Amino acid sequence: MTNRWPVAELRAALDALVPGFAVEVVAEIDSTNTELMRRARAGGAAPVLLVAERQTAGRGRLGRPWQSAADGGTAAPDESLTFSIGLPLAPQDWSGLSLAVGVSVAESLDPHGSQLRLKWPNDLWTVQDRKLGGILIETALPQAAAAQRYLVIGIGLNIGPRDAAGLGTAPAWLREFCPDAQAPQVLADIVPPLVRSVLGFGEHGFAAFAEGFAARDALRGRDVRLSDGTEGHCEGVGLAGELRVQTAAGLQLVSSAEVSVRPSGGVAS
Ligand code: BTN
């Protein structure tokens, strides 16, 4: 099944952006993020797109597992899309990178902005507050004195129907609003613009993506509750990608990767 992926097309598109960009597809792996982080810690710093049809130990933010429809082995691998991109990057400021990645993916999947929202800091939600996908960003220093960190961006998307069992947030899937969506074509549609966006982030930081995020911000203007118990009213994100929450004690700026947030009275994040 791995030969159904548009490897040559993607290699050509990515090589034009970053010479030597490799494209690999595997039938099964523990986690595409884990694999690229392993390679980076062993000194590997090559630009690569790694796609897995199934992950046996997919990971999400805050140490949570990431499970795709295909991971149990019963559903067709085409019901989900799981991949990671690894490349060296040296932005002046890493703040807001997951938001910029979300903006790029959402704009590729939903150019008119009628279906997808972005839930700070790393979730793709539908307009009904259901989770279509997630983003997991990690970095490593390939060599002790390396000038650039190696960035690993992992993305998981539900393409076909996804069982809600065990999920804190009701799942959504792409075929609900793109009935013909197939994982290989979705990959070809989102990855080259995403790599362009990441290179743009490396040059200019989050500022260039702030407007795109604000247009899809799922929390702005809503009452929210943080995982530390703080409650307040979300005023959107600032220019460094921090969440702005007006609380009884004043404006709180949330940038910690350890904090999660959800709409009050809504679904869990
Ligand atoms: C989240 O929702 O917290 C982030 C989910 C990220 C899942 C993707 S699937 C491809 C890559 N490999 C992983 O183990 N995780 C990311």
PDB file of C-alpha atoms and ligand atoms in Angstrom:
ATOM      1  CA  MET A   1       0.000   0.000   0.000  1.00  0.00           C
ATOM      2  CA  THR A   2       2.923   2.370   0.533  1.00  0.00           C
ATOM      3  CA  ASN A   3       3.224   2.884  -3.245  1.00  0.00           C
ATOM      4  CA  ARG A   4      -0.046   4.848  -3.385  1.00  0.00           C
ATOM      5  CA  TRP A   5       1.643   7.934  -1.911  1.00  0.00           C
ATOM      6  CA  PRO A   6       2.792  10.777  -4.206  1.00  0.00           C
ATOM      7  CA  VAL A   7       6.441  10.422  -3.211  1.00  0.00           C
ATOM      8  CA  ALA A   8       8.047  11.656  -6.452  1.00  0.00           C
ATOM      9  CA  GLU A   9       5.704  14.650  -6.690  1.00  0.00           C
ATOM     10  CA  LEU A  10       6.370  15.633  -3.088  1.00  0.00           C
ATOM     11  CA  ARG A  11      10.115  15.108  -3.390  1.00  0.00           C
ATOM     12  CA  ALA A  12      10.225  17.464  -6.383  1.00  0.00           C
ATOM     13  CA  ALA A  13       8.089  20.113  -4.665  1.00  0.00           C
ATOM     14  CA  LEU A  14      10.061  19.962  -1.410  1.00  0.00           C
ATOM     15  CA  ASP A  15      13.475  19.790  -3.065  1.00  0.00           C
ATOM     16  CA  ALA A  16      12.635  23.092  -4.769  1.00  0.00           C
ATOM     17  CA  LEU A  17      12.142  24.616  -1.308  1.00  0.00           C
ATOM     18  CA  VAL A  18      14.967  22.907   0.582  1.00  0.00           C
ATOM     19  CA  PRO A  19      17.499  21.031  -1.570  1.00  0.00           C
ATOM     20  CA  GLY A  20      17.867  17.377  -0.611  1.00  0.00           C
ATOM     21  CA  PHE A  21      14.466  17.066   1.120  1.00  0.00           C
ATOM     22  CA  ALA A  22      13.793  13.328   1.481  1.00  0.00           C
ATOM     23  CA  VAL A  23      10.341  11.724   1.429  1.00  0.00           C
ATOM     24  CA  GLU A  24       9.807   8.381   3.176  1.00  0.00           C
ATOM     25  CA  VAL A  25       6.650   6.319   3.613  1.00  0.00           C
ATOM     26  CA  VAL A  26       6.478   3.360   5.987  1.00  0.00           C
ATOM     27  CA  ALA A  27       3.654   0.910   6.584  1.00  0.00           C
ATOM     28  CA  GLU A  28       4.110   0.967  10.362  1.00  0.00           C
ATOM     29  CA  ILE A  29       6.248   2.693  12.975  1.00  0.00           C
ATOM     30  CA  ASP A  30       5.964   3.524  16.666  1.00  0.00           C
ATOM     31  CA  SER A  31       5.647   7.261  15.995  1.00  0.00           C
ATOM     32  CA  THR A  32       6.907   9.426  13.163  1.00  0.00           C
ATOM     33  CA  ASN A  33       7.860  12.132  15.692  1.00  0.00           C
ATOM     34  CA  THR A  34       9.700   9.649  17.889  1.00  0.00           C
ATOM     35  CA  GLU A  35      11.609   8.333  14.869  1.00  0.00           C
ATOM     36  CA  LEU A  36      12.734  11.769  13.669  1.00  0.00           C
ATOM     37  CA  MET A  37      13.714  12.787  17.212  1.00  0.00           C
ATOM     38  CA  ARG A  38      15.722   9.528  17.522  1.00  0.00           C
ATOM     39  CA  ARG A  39      17.532  10.341  14.292  1.00  0.00           C
ATOM     40  CA  ALA A  40      18.186  13.921  15.398  1.00  0.00           C
ATOM     41  CA  ARG A  41      19.600  12.819  18.755  1.00  0.00           C
ATOM     42  CA  ALA A  42      21.893  10.459  16.841  1.00  0.00           C
ATOM     43  CA  GLY A  43      23.160  13.459  14.836  1.00  0.00           C
ATOM     44  CA  GLY A  44      20.803  13.304  11.846  1.00  0.00           C
ATOM     45  CA  ALA A  45      19.759  16.763  10.680  1.00  0.00           C
ATOM     46  CA  ALA A  46      18.576  16.105   7.132  1.00  0.00           C
ATOM     47  CA  PRO A  47      15.290  17.600   5.904  1.00  0.00           C
ATOM     48  CA  VAL A  48      12.742  14.790   5.649  1.00  0.00           C
ATOM     49  CA  LEU A  49       9.046  14.057   5.394  1.00  0.00           C
ATOM     50  CA  LEU A  50       8.187  10.777   7.120  1.00  0.00           C
ATOM     51  CA  VAL A  51       4.701   9.358   6.560  1.00  0.00           C
ATOM     52  CA  ALA A  52       3.380   6.318   8.427  1.00  0.00           C
ATOM     53  CA  GLU A  53       0.281   4.383   7.450  1.00  0.00           C
ATOM     54  CA  ARG A  54       0.014   3.173  11.046  1.00  0.00           C
ATOM     55  CA  GLN A  55       1.614   4.242  14.314  1.00  0.00           C
ATOM     56  CA  THR A  56       1.816   1.862  17.247  1.00  0.00           C
ATOM     57  CA  ALA A  57       2.722   4.554  19.791  1.00  0.00           C
ATOM     58  CA  GLY A  58       1.515   7.851  18.356  1.00  0.00           C
ATOM     59  CA  ARG A  59       2.011  10.748  20.733  1.00  0.00           C
ATOM     60  CA  GLY A  60       0.091  13.955  21.354  1.00  0.00           C
ATOM     61  CA  ARG A  61       0.779  17.052  23.419  1.00  0.00           C
ATOM     62  CA  LEU A  62       1.134  16.852  27.215  1.00  0.00           C
ATOM     63  CA  GLY A  63       2.231  13.213  27.016  1.00  0.00           C
ATOM     64  CA  ARG A  64      -1.133  12.077  25.726  1.00  0.00           C
ATOM     65  CA  PRO A  65      -1.417   9.234  23.206  1.00  0.00           C
ATOM     66  CA  TRP A  66      -2.476  10.001  19.648  1.00  0.00           C
ATOM     67  CA  GLN A  67      -4.622   7.313  18.115  1.00  0.00           C
ATOM     68  CA  SER A  68      -5.740   7.218  14.516  1.00  0.00           C
ATOM     69  CA  ALA A  69      -8.534   5.169  13.020  1.00  0.00           C
ATOM     70  CA  ALA A  70      -5.919   2.952  11.365  1.00  0.00           C
ATOM     71  CA  ASP A  71      -3.847   2.246  14.470  1.00  0.00           C
ATOM     72  CA  GLY A  72      -5.917  -0.651  15.760  1.00  0.00           C
ATOM     73  CA  GLY A  73      -5.240  -2.495  12.540  1.00  0.00           C
ATOM     74  CA  THR A  74      -8.889  -2.990  11.590  1.00  0.00           C
ATOM     75  CA  ALA A  75      -9.630   0.227   9.685  1.00  0.00           C
ATOM     76  CA  ALA A  76      -8.051   0.970   6.308  1.00  0.00           C
ATOM     77  CA  PRO A  77      -4.910   3.098   6.611  1.00  0.00           C
ATOM     78  CA  ASP A  78      -6.587   5.661   4.391  1.00  0.00           C
ATOM     79  CA  GLU A  79      -8.912   6.657   7.243  1.00  0.00           C
ATOM     80  CA  SER A  80      -6.175   8.813   8.758  1.00  0.00           C
ATOM     81  CA  LEU A  81      -3.053  10.741   7.873  1.00  0.00           C
ATOM     82  CA  THR A  82      -0.025  10.724  10.173  1.00  0.00           C
ATOM     83  CA  PHE A  83       3.281  12.283   9.257  1.00  0.00           C
ATOM     84  CA  SER A  84       6.200  14.327  10.559  1.00  0.00           C
ATOM     85  CA  ILE A  85       8.443  16.853   8.910  1.00  0.00           C
ATOM     86  CA  GLY A  86      11.985  17.293  10.178  1.00  0.00           C
ATOM     87  CA  LEU A  87      14.297  20.121   9.195  1.00  0.00           C
ATOM     88  CA  PRO A  88      16.904  22.429  10.724  1.00  0.00           C
ATOM     89  CA  LEU A  89      15.525  25.857  11.604  1.00  0.00           C
ATOM     90  CA  ALA A  90      16.890  28.908  13.429  1.00  0.00           C
ATOM     91  CA  PRO A  91      14.125  31.464  14.020  1.00  0.00           C
ATOM     92  CA  GLN A  92      14.893  34.380  16.318  1.00  0.00           C
ATOM     93  CA  ASP A  93      11.905  33.370  18.416  1.00  0.00           C
ATOM     94  CA  TRP A  94      10.102  30.005  18.390  1.00  0.00           C
ATOM     95  CA  SER A  95       6.950  31.420  20.002  1.00  0.00           C
ATOM     96  CA  GLY A  96       3.799  30.767  18.041  1.00  0.00           C
ATOM     97  CA  LEU A  97       5.229  28.099  15.736  1.00  0.00           C
ATOM     98  CA  SER A  98       2.432  25.587  16.422  1.00  0.00           C
ATOM     99  CA  LEU A  99      -0.103  28.337  15.661  1.00  0.00           C
ATOM    100  CA  ALA A 100       1.630  29.161  12.359  1.00  0.00           C
ATOM    101  CA  VAL A 101       1.631  25.466  11.437  1.00  0.00           C
ATOM    102  CA  GLY A 102      -2.089  25.290  12.247  1.00  0.00           C
ATOM    103  CA  VAL A 103      -2.823  28.323  10.082  1.00  0.00           C
ATOM    104  CA  SER A 104      -0.999  26.773   7.127  1.00  0.00           C
ATOM    105  CA  VAL A 105      -2.734  23.391   7.420  1.00  0.00           C
ATOM    106  CA  ALA A 106      -6.183  24.937   7.974  1.00  0.00           C
ATOM    107  CA  GLU A 107      -5.790  27.242   4.967  1.00  0.00           C
ATOM    108  CA  SER A 108      -4.818  24.287   2.760  1.00  0.00           C
ATOM    109  CA  LEU A 109      -7.729  22.121   3.931  1.00  0.00           C
ATOM    110  CA  ASP A 110     -10.354  24.846   4.140  1.00  0.00           C
ATOM    111  CA  PRO A 111      -9.315  27.832   1.979  1.00  0.00           C
ATOM    112  CA  HIS A 112     -12.600  29.695   2.470  1.00  0.00           C
ATOM    113  CA  GLY A 113     -12.495  29.429   6.249  1.00  0.00           C
ATOM    114  CA  SER A 114     -16.008  28.063   6.519  1.00  0.00           C
ATOM    115  CA  GLN A 115     -15.200  24.729   8.222  1.00  0.00           C
ATOM    116  CA  LEU A 116     -12.052  24.816  10.327  1.00  0.00           C
ATOM    117  CA  ARG A 117     -11.000  26.655  13.457  1.00  0.00           C
ATOM    118  CA  LEU A 118      -7.741  26.590  15.393  1.00  0.00           C
ATOM    119  CA  LYS A 119      -7.842  25.799  19.093  1.00  0.00           C
ATOM    120  CA  TRP A 120      -4.795  27.240  20.892  1.00  0.00           C
ATOM    121  CA  PRO A 121      -2.135  25.971  20.836  1.00  0.00           C
ATOM    122  CA  ASN A 122      -2.147  22.975  18.534  1.00  0.00           C
ATOM    123  CA  ASP A 123      -5.562  21.615  17.589  1.00  0.00           C
ATOM    124  CA  LEU A 124      -7.544  21.767  14.376  1.00  0.00           C
ATOM    125  CA  TRP A 125     -11.209  21.953  15.244  1.00  0.00           C
ATOM    126  CA  THR A 126     -14.318  22.155  13.149  1.00  0.00           C
ATOM    127  CA  VAL A 127     -16.760  24.993  13.630  1.00  0.00           C
ATOM    128  CA  GLN A 128     -18.714  22.600  15.900  1.00  0.00           C
ATOM    129  CA  ASP A 129     -15.776  22.321  18.403  1.00  0.00           C
ATOM    130  CA  ARG A 130     -14.872  18.815  17.238  1.00  0.00           C
ATOM    131  CA  LYS A 131     -11.237  17.825  16.780  1.00  0.00           C
ATOM    132  CA  LEU A 132     -10.107  17.057  13.234  1.00  0.00           C
ATOM    133  CA  GLY A 133      -6.416  16.861  14.004  1.00  0.00           C
ATOM    134  CA  GLY A 134      -3.481  17.824  16.151  1.00  0.00           C
ATOM    135  CA  ILE A 135       0.039  19.149  15.870  1.00  0.00           C
ATOM    136  CA  LEU A 136       3.015  18.031  17.954  1.00  0.00           C
ATOM    137  CA  ILE A 137       6.177  20.138  17.734  1.00  0.00           C
ATOM    138  CA  GLU A 138       9.488  19.058  19.187  1.00  0.00           C
ATOM    139  CA  THR A 139      13.088  20.158  18.699  1.00  0.00           C
ATOM    140  CA  ALA A 140      16.496  18.595  19.255  1.00  0.00           C
ATOM    141  CA  LEU A 141      20.105  19.715  19.043  1.00  0.00           C
ATOM    142  CA  PRO A 142      21.696  17.214  16.627  1.00  0.00           C
ATOM    143  CA  GLN A 143      25.230  18.022  17.783  1.00  0.00           C
ATOM    144  CA  ALA A 144      26.335  19.614  21.027  1.00  0.00           C
ATOM    145  CA  ALA A 145      27.604  22.770  19.319  1.00  0.00           C
ATOM    146  CA  ALA A 146      25.059  22.828  16.486  1.00  0.00           C
ATOM    147  CA  ALA A 147      24.093  26.320  15.316  1.00  0.00           C
ATOM    148  CA  GLN A 148      20.559  25.248  14.415  1.00  0.00           C
ATOM    149  CA  ARG A 149      18.041  23.154  16.243  1.00  0.00           C
ATOM    150  CA  TYR A 150      16.352  20.324  14.374  1.00  0.00           C
ATOM    151  CA  LEU A 151      12.632  20.897  14.262  1.00  0.00           C
ATOM    152  CA  VAL A 152      10.129  18.028  14.146  1.00  0.00           C
ATOM    153  CA  ILE A 153       6.529  18.871  13.271  1.00  0.00           C
ATOM    154  CA  GLY A 154       4.101  15.968  13.631  1.00  0.00           C
ATOM    155  CA  ILE A 155       0.582  16.142  12.272  1.00  0.00           C
ATOM    156  CA  GLY A 156      -2.289  13.721  12.694  1.00  0.00           C
ATOM    157  CA  LEU A 157      -5.556  14.175  10.795  1.00  0.00           C
ATOM    158  CA  ASN A 158      -8.741  12.135  10.763  1.00  0.00           C
ATOM    159  CA  ILE A 159      -9.676  11.567   7.128  1.00  0.00           C
ATOM    160  CA  GLY A 160     -12.551   9.123   7.569  1.00  0.00           C
ATOM    161  CA  PRO A 161     -14.946   8.376  10.457  1.00  0.00           C
ATOM    162  CA  ARG A 162     -13.298   8.155  13.839  1.00  0.00           C
ATOM    163  CA  ASP A 163     -14.674   6.356  16.876  1.00  0.00           C
ATOM    164  CA  ALA A 164     -15.195   8.714  19.824  1.00  0.00           C
ATOM    165  CA  ALA A 165     -14.330   6.048  22.426  1.00  0.00           C
ATOM    166  CA  GLY A 166     -11.626   7.195  24.827  1.00  0.00           C
ATOM    167  CA  LEU A 167     -11.423  10.722  23.422  1.00  0.00           C
ATOM    168  CA  GLY A 168     -11.926  13.807  25.574  1.00  0.00           C
ATOM    169  CA  THR A 169     -13.022  15.876  22.587  1.00  0.00           C
ATOM    170  CA  ALA A 170     -15.548  14.610  20.056  1.00  0.00           C
ATOM    171  CA  PRO A 171     -13.704  13.766  16.839  1.00  0.00           C
ATOM    172  CA  ALA A 172     -14.373  15.156  13.383  1.00  0.00           C
ATOM    173  CA  TRP A 173     -13.103  13.866  10.060  1.00  0.00           C
ATOM    174  CA  LEU A 174     -12.255  15.518   6.773  1.00  0.00           C
ATOM    175  CA  ARG A 175     -14.714  13.577   4.604  1.00  0.00           C
ATOM    176  CA  GLU A 176     -17.558  15.251   6.497  1.00  0.00           C
ATOM    177  CA  PHE A 177     -16.903  18.369   4.423  1.00  0.00           C
ATOM    178  CA  CYS A 178     -14.563  17.028   1.682  1.00  0.00           C
ATOM    179  CA  PRO A 179     -16.370  13.812   0.709  1.00  0.00           C
ATOM    180  CA  ASP A 180     -13.672  12.742  -1.780  1.00  0.00           C
ATOM    181  CA  ALA A 181     -10.697  13.311   0.536  1.00  0.00           C
ATOM    182  CA  GLN A 182      -7.978  10.654   0.326  1.00  0.00           C
ATOM    183  CA  ALA A 183      -4.924  10.695   2.577  1.00  0.00           C
ATOM    184  CA  PRO A 184      -2.276  10.730  -0.224  1.00  0.00           C
ATOM    185  CA  GLN A 185      -3.861  13.725  -1.960  1.00  0.00           C
ATOM    186  CA  VAL A 186      -4.379  15.546   1.332  1.00  0.00           C
ATOM    187  CA  LEU A 187      -0.688  15.020   2.072  1.00  0.00           C
ATOM    188  CA  ALA A 188       0.281  16.450  -1.338  1.00  0.00           C
ATOM    189  CA  ASP A 189      -2.019  19.428  -0.767  1.00  0.00           C
ATOM    190  CA  ILE A 190      -0.808  20.421   2.674  1.00  0.00           C
ATOM    191  CA  VAL A 191       2.906  19.600   2.899  1.00  0.00           C
ATOM    192  CA  PRO A 192       4.540  21.953   0.335  1.00  0.00           C
ATOM    193  CA  PRO A 193       2.605  25.027   1.610  1.00  0.00           C
ATOM    194  CA  LEU A 194       3.414  23.934   5.159  1.00  0.00           C
ATOM    195  CA  VAL A 195       7.158  23.766   4.489  1.00  0.00           C
ATOM    196  CA  ARG A 196       6.939  27.204   2.833  1.00  0.00           C
ATOM    197  CA  SER A 197       5.138  28.501   5.928  1.00  0.00           C
ATOM    198  CA  VAL A 198       7.733  27.022   8.270  1.00  0.00           C
ATOM    199  CA  LEU A 199      10.561  28.622   6.274  1.00  0.00           C
ATOM    200  CA  GLY A 200       8.623  31.902   6.408  1.00  0.00           C
ATOM    201  CA  PHE A 201       8.268  31.503  10.176  1.00  0.00           C
ATOM    202  CA  GLY A 202      12.039  30.935  10.373  1.00  0.00           C
ATOM    203  CA  GLU A 203      12.578  34.295   8.659  1.00  0.00           C
ATOM    204  CA  HIS A 204       9.811  36.455  10.108  1.00  0.00           C
ATOM    205  CA  GLY A 205       8.366  34.663  13.146  1.00  0.00           C
ATOM    206  CA  PHE A 206       4.699  34.489  14.145  1.00  0.00           C
ATOM    207  CA  ALA A 207       3.712  38.035  13.139  1.00  0.00           C
ATOM    208  CA  ALA A 208       3.008  37.019   9.537  1.00  0.00           C
ATOM    209  CA  PHE A 209       0.529  34.374  10.763  1.00  0.00           C
ATOM    210  CA  ALA A 210      -1.227  36.350  13.504  1.00  0.00           C
ATOM    211  CA  GLU A 211      -4.041  37.582  11.276  1.00  0.00           C
ATOM    212  CA  GLY A 212      -4.631  34.110   9.816  1.00  0.00           C
ATOM    213  CA  PHE A 213      -4.808  32.667  13.330  1.00  0.00           C
ATOM    214  CA  ALA A 214      -7.182  35.358  14.571  1.00  0.00           C
ATOM    215  CA  ALA A 215      -9.537  34.634  11.666  1.00  0.00           C
ATOM    216  CA  ARG A 216      -9.878  31.017  12.823  1.00  0.00           C
ATOM    217  CA  ASP A 217      -9.351  31.356  16.567  1.00  0.00           C
ATOM    218  CA  ALA A 218     -11.797  28.916  18.233  1.00  0.00           C
ATOM    219  CA  LEU A 219     -11.465  30.485  21.700  1.00  0.00           C
ATOM    220  CA  ARG A 220     -11.448  34.238  21.101  1.00  0.00           C
ATOM    221  CA  GLY A 221     -14.495  35.914  22.615  1.00  0.00           C
ATOM    222  CA  ARG A 222     -15.408  32.867  24.688  1.00  0.00           C
ATOM    223  CA  ASP A 223     -15.249  32.057  28.376  1.00  0.00           C
ATOM    224  CA  VAL A 224     -12.485  29.537  28.985  1.00  0.00           C
ATOM    225  CA  ARG A 225     -11.075  27.408  31.772  1.00  0.00           C
ATOM    226  CA  LEU A 226      -7.356  26.591  32.021  1.00  0.00           C
ATOM    227  CA  SER A 227      -6.067  23.249  33.291  1.00  0.00           C
ATOM    228  CA  ASP A 228      -4.709  25.038  36.410  1.00  0.00           C
ATOM    229  CA  GLY A 229      -8.294  25.995  37.297  1.00  0.00           C
ATOM    230  CA  THR A 230      -8.107  29.632  36.144  1.00  0.00           C
ATOM    231  CA  GLU A 231     -11.288  30.882  34.506  1.00  0.00           C
ATOM    232  CA  GLY A 232     -11.672  33.917  32.302  1.00  0.00           C
ATOM    233  CA  HIS A 233     -12.647  35.405  29.002  1.00  0.00           C
ATOM    234  CA  CYS A 234     -10.376  34.732  26.017  1.00  0.00           C
ATOM    235  CA  GLU A 235      -9.206  37.803  24.129  1.00  0.00           C
ATOM    236  CA  GLY A 236      -7.370  35.849  21.447  1.00  0.00           C
ATOM    237  CA  VAL A 237      -3.604  35.545  21.055  1.00  0.00           C
ATOM    238  CA  GLY A 238      -0.853  38.157  21.221  1.00  0.00           C
ATOM    239  CA  LEU A 239       1.935  38.799  18.740  1.00  0.00           C
ATOM    240  CA  ALA A 240       4.132  36.141  20.335  1.00  0.00           C
ATOM    241  CA  GLY A 241       1.350  33.568  20.089  1.00  0.00           C
ATOM    242  CA  GLU A 242       0.476  33.755  23.781  1.00  0.00           C
ATOM    243  CA  LEU A 243      -3.154  33.226  24.820  1.00  0.00           C
ATOM    244  CA  ARG A 244      -4.716  36.326  26.388  1.00  0.00           C
ATOM    245  CA  VAL A 245      -7.225  35.523  29.114  1.00  0.00           C
ATOM    246  CA  GLN A 246      -9.009  38.237  31.079  1.00  0.00           C
ATOM    247  CA  THR A 247      -9.536  36.881  34.593  1.00  0.00           C
ATOM    248  CA  ALA A 248     -10.899  38.320  37.833  1.00  0.00           C
ATOM    249  CA  ALA A 249      -7.265  38.989  38.799  1.00  0.00           C
ATOM    250  CA  GLY A 250      -6.476  40.786  35.533  1.00  0.00           C
ATOM    251  CA  LEU A 251      -5.111  39.851  32.133  1.00  0.00           C
ATOM    252  CA  GLN A 252      -3.253  36.538  32.128  1.00  0.00           C
ATOM    253  CA  LEU A 253      -0.870  35.710  29.275  1.00  0.00           C
ATOM    254  CA  VAL A 254      -0.561  31.977  28.774  1.00  0.00           C
ATOM    255  CA  SER A 255       2.406  30.658  26.874  1.00  0.00           C
ATOM    256  CA  SER A 256       3.315  27.554  28.839  1.00  0.00           C
ATOM    257  CA  ALA A 257       3.327  24.344  26.859  1.00  0.00           C
ATOM    258  CA  GLU A 258       2.129  22.591  30.017  1.00  0.00           C
ATOM    259  CA  VAL A 259      -1.212  24.383  30.154  1.00  0.00           C
ATOM    260  CA  SER A 260      -4.330  23.269  28.328  1.00  0.00           C
ATOM    261  CA  VAL A 261      -7.482  25.288  27.860  1.00  0.00           C
ATOM    262  CA  ARG A 262     -11.063  24.632  26.922  1.00  0.00           C
ATOM    263  CA  PRO A 263     -14.220  26.644  26.453  1.00  0.00           C
ATOM    264  CA  SER A 264     -16.132  26.816  29.756  1.00  0.00           C
ATOM    265  CA  GLY A 265     -18.979  24.340  29.796  1.00  0.00           C
ATOM    266  CA  GLY A 266     -17.730  22.995  26.497  1.00  0.00           C
ATOM    267  CA  VAL A 267     -15.753  19.987  25.443  1.00  0.00           C
ATOM    268  CA  ALA A 268     -12.438  19.004  27.037  1.00  0.00           C
ATOM    269  CA  SER A 269      -9.254  19.937  25.204  1.00  0.00           C
TER     270      SER A 269
HETATM  271  C1  BTN B   1      -2.181  16.477  19.809  1.00  0.00           C
HETATM  272  O1  BTN B   1      -3.352  16.442  19.445  1.00  0.00           O
HETATM  273  O2  BTN B   1      -1.867  16.651  21.019  1.00  0.00           O
HETATM  274  C2  BTN B   1      -1.088  16.328  18.792  1.00  0.00           C
HETATM  275  C3  BTN B   1      -1.251  15.085  17.960  1.00  0.00           C
HETATM  276  C4  BTN B   1      -0.110  14.879  16.996  1.00  0.00           C
HETATM  277  C5  BTN B   1      -0.190  13.538  16.318  1.00  0.00           C
HETATM  278  C6  BTN B   1       0.845  13.385  15.243  1.00  0.00           C
HETATM  279  S1  BTN B   1       0.562  11.937  14.267  1.00  0.00           S
HETATM  280  C7  BTN B   1       2.129  12.114  13.528  1.00  0.00           C
HETATM  281  C8  BTN B   1       3.086  12.522  14.612  1.00  0.00           C
HETATM  282  N1  BTN B   1       3.577  11.353  15.313  1.00  0.00           N
HETATM  283  C9  BTN B   1       3.177  11.319  16.576  1.00  0.00           C
HETATM  284  O3  BTN B   1       3.458  10.425  17.394  1.00  0.00           O
HETATM  285  N2  BTN B   1       2.432  12.396  16.854  1.00  0.00           N
HETATM  286  C10 BTN B   1       2.296  13.260  15.700  1.00  0.00           C
END
